[in-house]
Each structure stands twice: as C-alpha cells, then as structure tokens.
Amino acid sequence: MDSYPPPNYVMLNKNQDSLRPPPYRRNVPRYQDHNKSGKSCCFRCICCCYCCLFLLVFLSAAIFLFVFAFYKPKVPEYSVDSVSVDAFHVEKDFNLFARIAVNVKADNPNEHIAFKYGQDNSVSVMYSGTNLCAGKFPGFKQPEKNVTMIKMLLQGNNEFGSGLQASLMENRHSGRIPLLVKVKVPVKVEIGILKLRKVDVFVNCSLVLDNLQPDKKPRILSSTINTHVDF
C-alpha cells in the first residue's frame, strides 16, 4: 500500500481552537524627514534675526531718549555779525569783481554737547540769484557753552549783465541792497566721549545792507536766518 507524504497543514479540533500561531513581529524602519528639519532650522534663524533687530532698535531708541532727556540738546544759533567790502567793481569785460568779508557768530547753548565743523565747507554771497563771491573757512571745534566768531573772506569774478547792473544801481540809490549768504558745512556732534555721525548743516541768511562801497562800512538793516540739518 502506497504511503502519502505528510500534509502541509495541521487540522485542529474544537479543543485546540485557542492555539494560534504567534504573530510575526518586526521593527519597521522610520526615516527622518530632512526637508522638514531644514525648514524648522531656517524658521528659527529668521526668528532669531528679527529678535536681534528688534533689540537693536529698542536699545537705539532707549539711548536716544536718554540723551535727549538728560542732555537736552539744542541747535546752535547763527547770525551775521558784520560785513565789510574790500572790493566791488565792474571790470572791462563786464564781470563783477567782489571781495567781501563776512563774520558769522555761532552760539552753542548746550552744556554737554560740542560741535566739530569740518573744513569741507562752502560759503557764497548772492545777489538776485547770481553768485557774487565764494569761499570757505577753516574747520574748528566749538566747545560747550561757547560763542565763536567765524571769519570768512569771500572773493569772486563773475559775469554781471546789464540787467543786474541796473537793478543793483537802483538798490544802491534806495539804500537797501538785498543779499543772500549761503553756508553749507559738515558737522560732527560730540557728547562727552560719544561721537555721533556727521550731518550737513545748511544756513541761509537773507541780508539787507545800506551800501556796498569799499570805503564805507555797510550797515545791516535786516537779517533773517534759516537753518536746515540734513541727517
């Protein structure tokens, strides 16, 4: 009688239905999402930069408020103290040769703030929109609570047409000659050992003189000062 090979399965009876094959367990590998990790790192860097920027702005504002409250800074006051004419005549080529000395008074009312005026400045005297003479003054440092006289010797040889000559002659006869003195100077503000950045100061002084004769000292009839600071 032929023998059959053993079956590939096992038959269970009713009493053996509690027998179950053990579950097949294995550890499923998990992979880290590098893209998500990179985005999180970038977000943290951005937040850190914004926090540093906010802190810098906050500290700058706090320092500014402290300086303003403690030192009480004031803008220096400027005025034209005197004007003298060394030369003022029309030459053969109808150019006007002028040499004028202008003394400007700078008053620093601050008790703890000094100003350093740079030598890269420019000064000009104009009549009816035409430049008469120009020049500059040496740089200097103005200490606290100080009044300084700035002496400016200006010279020019510029075209002066017949229309301007007629207008100037009319003003001479009336005894009221309008002039404009324009000053541009770089200034550094110094508060103790703290030196702030340089700013440009523009001073426009509208004058009315009674004469422009070299042998007679002009008298200032009126003066209006406008000061502008370019940060």
Coordinates of C-alpha atoms in Angstrom, one line a residue:
M1 CA 0.0 0.0 0.0
D2 CA 1.4 3.4 -1.1
S3 CA 2.2 5.9 1.7
Y4 CA 1.3 9.6 1.2
P5 CA 3.5 12.4 2.2
P6 CA 2.5 14.3 5.3
P7 CA 0.2 17.3 4.6
N8 CA 1.4 20.8 4.7
Y9 CA -1.2 21.9 7.2
V10 CA -2.4 20.8 10.6
M11 CA -6.0 20.1 11.4
L12 CA -7.2 21.4 14.7
N13 CA -10.2 20.1 16.6
K14 CA -12.6 22.1 18.6
N15 CA -10.5 21.8 21.8
Q16 CA -7.5 23.3 20.0
D17 CA -9.0 26.4 18.6
S18 CA -7.2 28.5 21.3
L19 CA -3.9 27.7 19.7
R20 CA -2.9 30.4 17.4
P21 CA 0.4 30.9 15.7
P22 CA 2.5 33.7 17.3
P23 CA 2.2 36.9 15.4
Y24 CA 5.0 37.8 13.2
R25 CA 6.6 40.9 14.6
R26 CA 9.2 43.1 13.1
N27 CA 10.5 46.6 13.6
V28 CA 9.5 48.9 10.7
P29 CA 12.3 51.3 10.0
R30 CA 11.5 55.0 10.3
Y31 CA 13.2 57.7 8.2
Q32 CA 13.7 61.3 9.3
D33 CA 12.2 64.0 7.1
H34 CA 15.3 66.1 6.4
N35 CA 13.2 68.7 4.4
K36 CA 11.0 69.4 7.5
S37 CA 14.1 69.7 9.7
G38 CA 15.7 72.2 7.3
K39 CA 12.6 74.3 7.3
S40 CA 12.4 74.3 11.1
C41 CA 16.1 75.4 11.3
C42 CA 15.6 78.2 8.8
F43 CA 12.5 79.4 10.7
R44 CA 14.5 79.6 13.9
C45 CA 17.2 81.6 12.2
I46 CA 14.7 84.1 10.8
C47 CA 13.1 84.5 14.3
C48 CA 16.5 85.0 15.9
C49 CA 17.4 87.7 13.3
Y50 CA 14.1 89.5 13.9
C51 CA 14.6 89.4 17.7
C52 CA 18.1 90.8 17.3
L53 CA 16.9 93.6 15.0
F54 CA 14.1 94.4 17.4
L55 CA 16.5 94.5 20.3
L56 CA 18.9 96.8 18.4
V57 CA 16.1 99.2 17.5
F58 CA 14.8 99.2 21.1
L59 CA 18.3 99.9 22.5
S60 CA 18.9 102.7 20.0
A61 CA 15.6 104.3 20.9
A62 CA 16.3 104.0 24.6
I63 CA 19.7 105.6 24.1
F64 CA 18.3 108.4 22.0
L65 CA 15.6 109.1 24.6
F66 CA 18.1 109.1 27.4
V67 CA 20.4 111.5 25.6
F68 CA 17.5 113.8 24.7
A69 CA 16.1 113.8 28.3
F70 CA 19.4 114.1 30.1
Y71 CA 21.5 116.4 27.8
K72 CA 18.5 118.4 26.3
P73 CA 20.3 119.1 23.0
K74 CA 19.7 122.5 21.3
V75 CA 20.5 123.6 17.8
P76 CA 23.3 126.2 17.6
E77 CA 22.2 129.7 16.8
Y78 CA 23.8 131.5 13.8
S79 CA 23.8 135.2 12.8
V80 CA 25.8 137.5 10.6
D81 CA 27.6 139.9 12.9
S82 CA 29.2 142.2 10.3
V83 CA 30.0 142.6 6.6
S84 CA 32.9 144.5 5.1
V85 CA 33.6 145.2 1.4
D86 CA 37.2 145.2 0.3
A87 CA 36.5 145.4 -3.4
F88 CA 33.3 145.7 -5.5
H89 CA 33.5 147.0 -9.1
V90 CA 32.7 146.0 -12.7
E91 CA 35.6 145.3 -14.9
K92 CA 36.1 146.0 -18.6
D93 CA 34.8 142.6 -19.6
F94 CA 31.6 143.4 -17.7
N95 CA 32.5 140.9 -15.0
L96 CA 31.9 141.9 -11.4
F97 CA 34.9 141.5 -9.1
A98 CA 33.9 141.3 -5.5
R99 CA 35.9 140.7 -2.3
I100 CA 33.7 140.6 0.8
A101 CA 34.5 139.6 4.4
V102 CA 31.6 138.2 6.4
N103 CA 31.7 137.5 10.1
V104 CA 29.2 134.8 11.3
K105 CA 28.5 134.3 15.0
A106 CA 27.9 130.7 16.1
D107 CA 26.4 130.3 19.6
N108 CA 26.4 126.9 21.2
P109 CA 24.0 127.0 24.1
N110 CA 24.5 123.3 25.1
E111 CA 26.2 122.5 28.4
H112 CA 27.4 119.0 27.5
I113 CA 27.5 119.0 23.7
A114 CA 30.3 120.1 21.4
F115 CA 30.3 120.6 17.7
K116 CA 33.1 119.9 15.2
Y117 CA 32.8 121.9 12.0
G118 CA 34.6 120.3 9.0
Q119 CA 36.8 122.1 6.6
D120 CA 34.9 120.7 3.6
N121 CA 32.5 123.6 3.7
S122 CA 31.3 126.2 1.2
V123 CA 30.2 129.8 1.6
S124 CA 28.8 132.1 -1.0
V125 CA 27.2 135.6 -1.3
M126 CA 24.4 136.0 -3.9
Y127 CA 22.5 138.9 -5.3
S128 CA 19.3 138.3 -7.2
G129 CA 20.2 134.7 -7.8
T130 CA 23.7 135.5 -9.1
N131 CA 26.8 134.4 -7.3
L132 CA 29.0 137.4 -6.3
C133 CA 31.8 135.7 -4.4
A134 CA 32.5 132.5 -2.6
G135 CA 35.0 130.8 -0.3
K136 CA 35.4 128.7 2.8
F137 CA 36.6 128.8 6.4
P138 CA 39.0 126.5 8.3
G139 CA 37.4 123.7 10.3
F140 CA 37.3 124.0 14.1
K141 CA 35.8 122.5 17.2
Q142 CA 33.3 124.5 19.2
P143 CA 33.2 123.5 22.9
E144 CA 30.2 123.6 25.2
K145 CA 28.6 126.9 26.1
N146 CA 30.7 128.8 23.7
V147 CA 30.3 131.7 21.2
T148 CA 32.7 131.7 18.2
M149 CA 33.1 134.3 15.5
I150 CA 33.7 132.6 12.1
K151 CA 35.6 135.0 9.8
M152 CA 35.0 134.3 6.1
L153 CA 36.9 136.1 3.3
L154 CA 35.0 135.6 0.0
Q155 CA 36.1 136.5 -3.4
G156 CA 34.7 136.2 -6.9
N157 CA 34.9 137.4 -10.5
N158 CA 31.6 136.5 -12.2
E159 CA 29.6 137.6 -15.2
F160 CA 27.3 140.5 -14.3
G161 CA 24.9 141.5 -17.1
S162 CA 23.4 144.9 -17.8
G163 CA 20.1 143.9 -16.2
L164 CA 21.7 143.0 -12.9
Q165 CA 23.8 146.2 -13.0
A166 CA 20.7 148.4 -13.5
S167 CA 18.9 146.5 -10.7
L168 CA 21.9 146.9 -8.3
M169 CA 22.2 150.6 -9.2
E170 CA 18.6 151.1 -8.3
N171 CA 19.1 149.3 -4.9
R172 CA 22.1 151.4 -4.2
H173 CA 20.1 154.6 -4.8
S174 CA 17.4 153.4 -2.4
G175 CA 19.9 152.4 0.2
R176 CA 18.5 148.8 0.5
I177 CA 20.6 146.1 -1.2
P178 CA 19.4 142.5 -0.6
L179 CA 22.0 139.8 -0.4
L180 CA 21.8 136.1 0.4
V181 CA 24.6 134.4 2.4
K182 CA 24.6 130.6 1.9
V183 CA 26.7 128.3 4.1
K184 CA 27.0 124.5 3.9
V185 CA 29.2 122.8 6.4
P186 CA 29.6 119.2 7.7
V187 CA 29.2 119.0 11.5
K188 CA 30.0 116.2 13.9
V189 CA 28.2 116.2 17.3
E190 CA 30.2 115.1 20.3
I191 CA 28.6 114.2 23.6
G192 CA 31.4 113.6 26.0
I193 CA 33.4 110.6 24.6
L194 CA 30.4 109.7 22.3
K195 CA 30.9 110.9 18.8
L196 CA 27.8 110.8 16.6
R197 CA 27.9 110.6 12.8
K198 CA 28.4 113.6 10.6
V199 CA 25.5 115.7 9.4
D200 CA 25.3 118.5 6.9
V201 CA 24.1 121.9 8.2
F202 CA 22.7 124.5 5.7
V203 CA 22.4 128.1 6.8
N204 CA 20.8 130.7 4.6
C205 CA 20.9 134.3 5.8
S206 CA 18.9 136.9 3.9
L207 CA 20.5 140.4 4.5
V208 CA 19.6 143.9 3.5
L209 CA 22.6 146.3 3.5
D210 CA 22.6 150.0 3.1
N211 CA 25.7 150.1 0.8
L212 CA 28.4 148.1 -0.9
Q213 CA 31.1 150.7 -1.1
P214 CA 34.7 149.6 -0.3
D215 CA 35.5 152.8 1.6
K216 CA 32.3 152.7 3.8
K217 CA 31.4 150.0 6.2
P218 CA 28.0 148.5 5.3
R219 CA 25.2 148.6 7.9
I220 CA 22.9 145.5 8.3
L221 CA 19.4 146.8 8.1
S222 CA 17.7 143.4 8.5
S223 CA 18.7 139.8 8.8
T224 CA 16.7 136.6 8.5
I225 CA 18.3 133.2 9.3
N226 CA 17.0 129.8 8.1
T227 CA 18.9 126.7 9.3
H228 CA 18.4 123.1 8.0
V229 CA 20.1 119.9 9.1
D230 CA 20.4 117.0 6.6
F231 CA 20.8 113.7 8.5

